[in-house]
Amino acid sequence: MAKKLFVGSLDWNTTEDELKAFFGDMGDVSEAIIIRDHQGRSKGFGFVSYDDDSAAEKAIAELDGKQLGKRNIVVNEARPKEA
């Protein structure tokens, strides 16, 4: 089962390709998405999924607080949205 990570504090100009490439150093990324508003602008957060749990854990350990674009990102395990 894929492990999904929350990625916060994204630079507004970060693309999904850049996000996937940045996280790709930790392992094979199965999905990288940036959440956008109704006008297509980044909301400053997104999600990255790995098929391999160890790659996801490595990404959390090594990339949390690292700089991507002009901002230091927050990386942690995604949690279900609360109702």
Coordinates of C-alpha atoms in Angstrom, one line a residue:
M1 CA 0.0 0.0 0.0
A2 CA 1.3 3.4 -0.9
K3 CA 2.4 5.8 1.9
K4 CA 1.3 9.4 1.4
L5 CA 3.2 12.3 2.8
F6 CA 1.9 15.8 3.5
V7 CA 4.3 18.6 2.2
G8 CA 3.6 22.1 3.6
S9 CA 5.1 25.5 3.2
L10 CA 5.6 25.1 -0.5
D11 CA 6.9 28.1 -2.5
W12 CA 3.9 29.3 -4.6
N13 CA 5.9 28.8 -7.8
T14 CA 6.8 25.1 -7.1
T15 CA 5.6 22.8 -9.8
E16 CA 4.5 19.2 -9.5
D17 CA 7.5 18.1 -11.6
E18 CA 9.9 19.9 -9.2
L19 CA 8.2 18.4 -6.2
K20 CA 8.4 14.9 -7.7
A21 CA 12.1 15.4 -8.7
F22 CA 13.0 16.7 -5.2
F23 CA 11.4 13.8 -3.4
G24 CA 12.7 11.3 -6.1
D25 CA 16.1 11.3 -4.5
M26 CA 14.6 9.3 -1.6
G27 CA 12.9 6.6 -3.8
D28 CA 10.4 6.1 -6.6
V29 CA 7.6 8.7 -6.2
S30 CA 4.3 7.2 -7.3
E31 CA 2.4 10.5 -7.2
A32 CA 3.2 14.2 -6.5
I33 CA 0.4 16.7 -6.4
I34 CA 0.1 20.4 -5.4
I35 CA -3.3 21.5 -4.1
R36 CA -4.7 24.5 -6.0
D37 CA -7.6 26.9 -5.5
H38 CA -10.4 27.4 -8.0
Q39 CA -8.3 29.8 -10.0
G40 CA -5.4 27.3 -10.3
R41 CA -3.1 29.0 -7.8
S42 CA -1.1 26.9 -5.4
K43 CA -2.4 26.8 -1.8
G44 CA 1.2 26.2 -0.6
F45 CA 0.9 22.5 0.2
G46 CA 0.7 19.2 -1.5
F47 CA 1.1 15.4 -1.2
V48 CA 3.8 13.0 -2.3
S49 CA 3.2 9.2 -2.4
Y50 CA 5.7 6.3 -2.3
D51 CA 5.0 2.6 -2.9
D52 CA 7.9 1.8 -0.5
D53 CA 7.3 2.7 3.2
S54 CA 11.1 2.9 3.8
A55 CA 11.4 5.6 1.1
A56 CA 8.6 7.6 2.7
E57 CA 10.2 7.4 6.2
K58 CA 13.6 8.4 4.7
A59 CA 11.9 11.4 3.0
I60 CA 10.3 12.5 6.3
A61 CA 13.7 12.2 8.2
E62 CA 15.8 13.9 5.5
L63 CA 13.6 16.4 3.8
D64 CA 11.6 18.0 6.6
G65 CA 12.9 21.5 7.1
K66 CA 14.9 21.5 3.8
Q67 CA 14.7 24.3 1.3
L68 CA 12.7 23.8 -1.9
G69 CA 12.5 26.9 -4.0
K70 CA 12.6 29.9 -1.6
R71 CA 11.0 28.2 1.4
N72 CA 11.8 25.5 4.0
I73 CA 9.2 22.8 3.6
V74 CA 7.4 20.7 6.2
V75 CA 7.2 17.0 5.6
N76 CA 5.2 14.5 7.6
E77 CA 2.9 11.5 7.2
A78 CA -0.5 12.6 5.7
R79 CA -3.5 12.2 8.0
P80 CA -7.1 11.8 6.9
K81 CA -9.0 15.1 6.7
E82 CA -11.1 15.7 9.8
A83 CA -14.9 16.2 9.1

